[in-house]
Coordinates of C-alpha atoms in Angstrom, one line a residue:
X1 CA -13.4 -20.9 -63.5
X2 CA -15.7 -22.3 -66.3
X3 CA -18.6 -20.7 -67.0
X4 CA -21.8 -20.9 -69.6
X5 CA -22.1 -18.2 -71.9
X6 CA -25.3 -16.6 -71.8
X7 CA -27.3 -17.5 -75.1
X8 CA -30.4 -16.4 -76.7
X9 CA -32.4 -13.7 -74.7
X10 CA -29.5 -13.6 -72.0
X11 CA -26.6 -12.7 -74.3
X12 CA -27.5 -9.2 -74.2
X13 CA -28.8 -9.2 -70.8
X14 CA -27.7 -7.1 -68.0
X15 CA -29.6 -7.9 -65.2
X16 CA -29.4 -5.5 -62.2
X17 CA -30.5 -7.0 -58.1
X18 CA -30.9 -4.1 -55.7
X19 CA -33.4 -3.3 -52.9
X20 CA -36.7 -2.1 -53.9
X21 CA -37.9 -0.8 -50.6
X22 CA -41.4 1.2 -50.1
X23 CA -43.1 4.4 -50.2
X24 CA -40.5 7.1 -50.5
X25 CA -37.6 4.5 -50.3
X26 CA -39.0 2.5 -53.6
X27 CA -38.6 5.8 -55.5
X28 CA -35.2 7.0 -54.5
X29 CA -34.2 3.2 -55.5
X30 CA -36.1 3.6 -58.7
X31 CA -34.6 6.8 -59.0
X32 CA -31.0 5.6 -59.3
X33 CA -32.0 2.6 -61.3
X34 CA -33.1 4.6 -64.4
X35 CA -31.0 7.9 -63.6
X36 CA -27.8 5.7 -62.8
X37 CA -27.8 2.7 -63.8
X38 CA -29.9 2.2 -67.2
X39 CA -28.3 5.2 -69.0
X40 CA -25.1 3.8 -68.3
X41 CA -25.9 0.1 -69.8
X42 CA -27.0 2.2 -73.0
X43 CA -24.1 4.2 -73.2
X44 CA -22.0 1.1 -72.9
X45 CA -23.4 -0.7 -75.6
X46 CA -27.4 0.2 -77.0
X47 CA -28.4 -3.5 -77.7
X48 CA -28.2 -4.3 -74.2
X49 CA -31.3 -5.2 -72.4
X50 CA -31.1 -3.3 -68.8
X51 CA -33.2 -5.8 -66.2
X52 CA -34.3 -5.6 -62.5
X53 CA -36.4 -8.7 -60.9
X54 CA -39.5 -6.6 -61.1
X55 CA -39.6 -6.5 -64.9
X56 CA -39.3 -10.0 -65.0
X57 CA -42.2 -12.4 -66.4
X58 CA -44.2 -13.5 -63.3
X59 CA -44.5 -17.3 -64.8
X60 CA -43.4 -19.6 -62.2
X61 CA -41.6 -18.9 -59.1
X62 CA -40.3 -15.5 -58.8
X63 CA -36.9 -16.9 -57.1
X64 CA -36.5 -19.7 -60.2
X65 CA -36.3 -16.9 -62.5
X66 CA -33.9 -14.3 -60.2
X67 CA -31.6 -17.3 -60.2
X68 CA -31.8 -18.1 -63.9
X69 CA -31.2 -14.5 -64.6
X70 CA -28.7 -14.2 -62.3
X71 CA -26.7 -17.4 -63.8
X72 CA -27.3 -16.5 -67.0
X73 CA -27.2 -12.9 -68.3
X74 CA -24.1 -10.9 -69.9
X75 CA -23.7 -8.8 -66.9
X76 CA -24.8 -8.3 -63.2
X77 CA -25.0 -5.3 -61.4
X78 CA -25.2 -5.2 -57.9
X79 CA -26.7 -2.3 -55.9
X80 CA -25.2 -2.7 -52.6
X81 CA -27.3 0.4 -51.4
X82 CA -28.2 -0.4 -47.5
X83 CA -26.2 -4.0 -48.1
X84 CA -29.9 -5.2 -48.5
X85 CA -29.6 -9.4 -47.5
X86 CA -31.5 -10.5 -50.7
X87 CA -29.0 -8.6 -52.6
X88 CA -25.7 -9.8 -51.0
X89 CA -27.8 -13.3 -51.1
X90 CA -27.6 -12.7 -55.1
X91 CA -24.5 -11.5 -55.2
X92 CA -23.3 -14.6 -53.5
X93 CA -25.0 -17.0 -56.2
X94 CA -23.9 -15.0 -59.0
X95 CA -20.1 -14.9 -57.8
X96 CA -20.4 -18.3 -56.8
X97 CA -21.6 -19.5 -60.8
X98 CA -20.0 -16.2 -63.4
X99 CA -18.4 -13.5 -63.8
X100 CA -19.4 -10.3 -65.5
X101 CA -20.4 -8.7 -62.4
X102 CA -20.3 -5.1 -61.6
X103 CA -20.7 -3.4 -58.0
X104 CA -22.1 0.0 -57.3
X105 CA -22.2 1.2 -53.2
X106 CA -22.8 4.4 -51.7
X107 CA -19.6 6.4 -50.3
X108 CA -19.4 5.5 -46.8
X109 CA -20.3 8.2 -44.3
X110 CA -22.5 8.1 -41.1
X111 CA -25.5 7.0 -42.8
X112 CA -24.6 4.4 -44.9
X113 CA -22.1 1.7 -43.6
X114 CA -18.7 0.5 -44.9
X115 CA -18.7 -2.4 -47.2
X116 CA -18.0 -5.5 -45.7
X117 CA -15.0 -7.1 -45.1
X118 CA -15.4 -9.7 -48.5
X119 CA -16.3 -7.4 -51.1
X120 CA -13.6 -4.5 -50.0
X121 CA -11.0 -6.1 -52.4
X122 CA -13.4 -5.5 -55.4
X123 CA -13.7 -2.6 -57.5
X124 CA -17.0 -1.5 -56.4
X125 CA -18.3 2.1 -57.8
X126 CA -19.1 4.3 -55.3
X127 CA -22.2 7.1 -55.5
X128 CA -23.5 9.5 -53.2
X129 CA -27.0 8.5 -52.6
X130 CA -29.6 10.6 -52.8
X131 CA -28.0 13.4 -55.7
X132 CA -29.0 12.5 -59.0
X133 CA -27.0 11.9 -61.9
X134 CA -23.4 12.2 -61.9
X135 CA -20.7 11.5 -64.4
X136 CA -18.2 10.8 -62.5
X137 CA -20.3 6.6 -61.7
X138 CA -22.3 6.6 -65.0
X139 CA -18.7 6.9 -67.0
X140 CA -17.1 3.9 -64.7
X141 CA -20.1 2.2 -64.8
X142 CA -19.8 2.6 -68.6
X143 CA -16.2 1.3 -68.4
X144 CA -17.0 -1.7 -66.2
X145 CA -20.3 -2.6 -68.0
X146 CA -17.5 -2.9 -71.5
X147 CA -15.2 -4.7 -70.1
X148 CA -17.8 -7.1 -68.8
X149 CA -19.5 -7.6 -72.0
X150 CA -16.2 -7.7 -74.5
X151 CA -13.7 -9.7 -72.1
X152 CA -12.8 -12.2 -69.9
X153 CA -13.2 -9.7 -66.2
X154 CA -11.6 -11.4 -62.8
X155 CA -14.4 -9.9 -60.6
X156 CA -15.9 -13.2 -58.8
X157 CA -13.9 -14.4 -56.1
X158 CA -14.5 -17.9 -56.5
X159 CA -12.6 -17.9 -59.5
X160 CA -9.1 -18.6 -58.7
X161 CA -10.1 -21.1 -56.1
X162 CA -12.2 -22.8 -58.6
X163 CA -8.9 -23.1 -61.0
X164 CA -6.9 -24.7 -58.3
X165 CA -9.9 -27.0 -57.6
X166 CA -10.1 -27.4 -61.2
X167 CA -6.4 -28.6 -61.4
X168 CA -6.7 -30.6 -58.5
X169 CA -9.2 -32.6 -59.7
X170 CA -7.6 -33.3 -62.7
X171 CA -4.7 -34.7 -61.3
X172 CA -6.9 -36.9 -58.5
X173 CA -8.0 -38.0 -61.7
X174 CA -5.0 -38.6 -63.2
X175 CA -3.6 -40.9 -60.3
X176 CA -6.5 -42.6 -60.1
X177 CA -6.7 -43.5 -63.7
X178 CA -3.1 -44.6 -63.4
X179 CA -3.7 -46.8 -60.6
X180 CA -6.7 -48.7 -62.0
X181 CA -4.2 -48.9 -64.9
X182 CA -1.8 -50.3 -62.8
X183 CA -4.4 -53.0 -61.1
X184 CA -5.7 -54.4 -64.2
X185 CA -2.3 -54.6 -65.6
X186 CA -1.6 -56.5 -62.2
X187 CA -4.8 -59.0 -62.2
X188 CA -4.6 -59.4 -66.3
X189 CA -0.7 -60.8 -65.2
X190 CA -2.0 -63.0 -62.7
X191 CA -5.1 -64.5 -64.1
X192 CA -4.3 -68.0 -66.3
X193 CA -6.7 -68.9 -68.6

């Protein structure tokens, strides 16, 4: 899978999409954001720019910009907390584009449900909602964030079709190079002048 490596402001970008919710629900999110998931990206490298889509610029449309950042930035992380729609939406374009992108989920129990089906092969770091900091995520968040940012991680699943594609296309191009080869050798043969 090719991708564009983030330049300029996006290099150092970690840009984190996750439900915002109301109320009580806004700050339990907001909670986990900077008790989670920002002391993590600091730990894992402290030039790293930690981003949600409310601290971005309101300049234009709000979804141009949540797109650029998504298919852009270093790293994602995704926040599959309640497996919000605009989140697995995001997820879908960022997987679909890069790689570099990290998954956090609560442990399943009764009150949150089990991942589904399509992101169960991933490595997705679990938390219990609702408890705080704990080591245990922020260190494999750490880990994840690293290897994201220093090498070449396998975590979008359009990848290895893409390389297939790829390689198809190639060789459709290939034959079809050879065979307009092979007709204008044909007519060049034919035509008298």
């Amino acid at each position: 899978m090719s991708t564009i490596a983030p330049t300029g402001e996006f290099a150092r970008t970690v840009f984190v999409i996750m439900p915002f919710g109301d109320g009580t629900e806004s700050d339990v999110h907001t909670a986990r954001f900077e008790t989670l998931i920002k002391p993590a990206v600091k730990e894992a490298d402290v030039d790293l720019v930690c981003v949600r889509a409310d601290d971005i610029e309101r300049t234009g449309s709000v979804t141009d910009r949540v797109i650029e950042y998504l298919t852009k930035s270093k790293v994602v992380i995704a926040d599959l907390f309640g497996l919000n729609p605009n989140v697995l939406y995001e997820l879908g374009v960022r997987h679909a584009v890069c790689r570099g992108t990290v998954l956090l989920a609560p442990a399943p129990d009764e009150a949150h449900k089990k991942l589904p089906f399509d992101l169960r092969n991933f490595d997705v770091i679990l938390y219990r909602p609702f408890m705080g900091l704990e080591r245990g995520p922020v260190k494999r968040l750490v880990r994840r964030i690293k290897d994201c940012v220093t090498g070449d991680p396998q975590d979008s699943p359009i990848g290895p079709g893409m390389s297939i594609l790829d390689h198809d296309v190639r060789e459709l191009d290939e034959h079809i190079g050879a065979i307009a080869h092979g007709i204008g050798q044909h007519l060049s043969s034919n035509v008298r002048w």
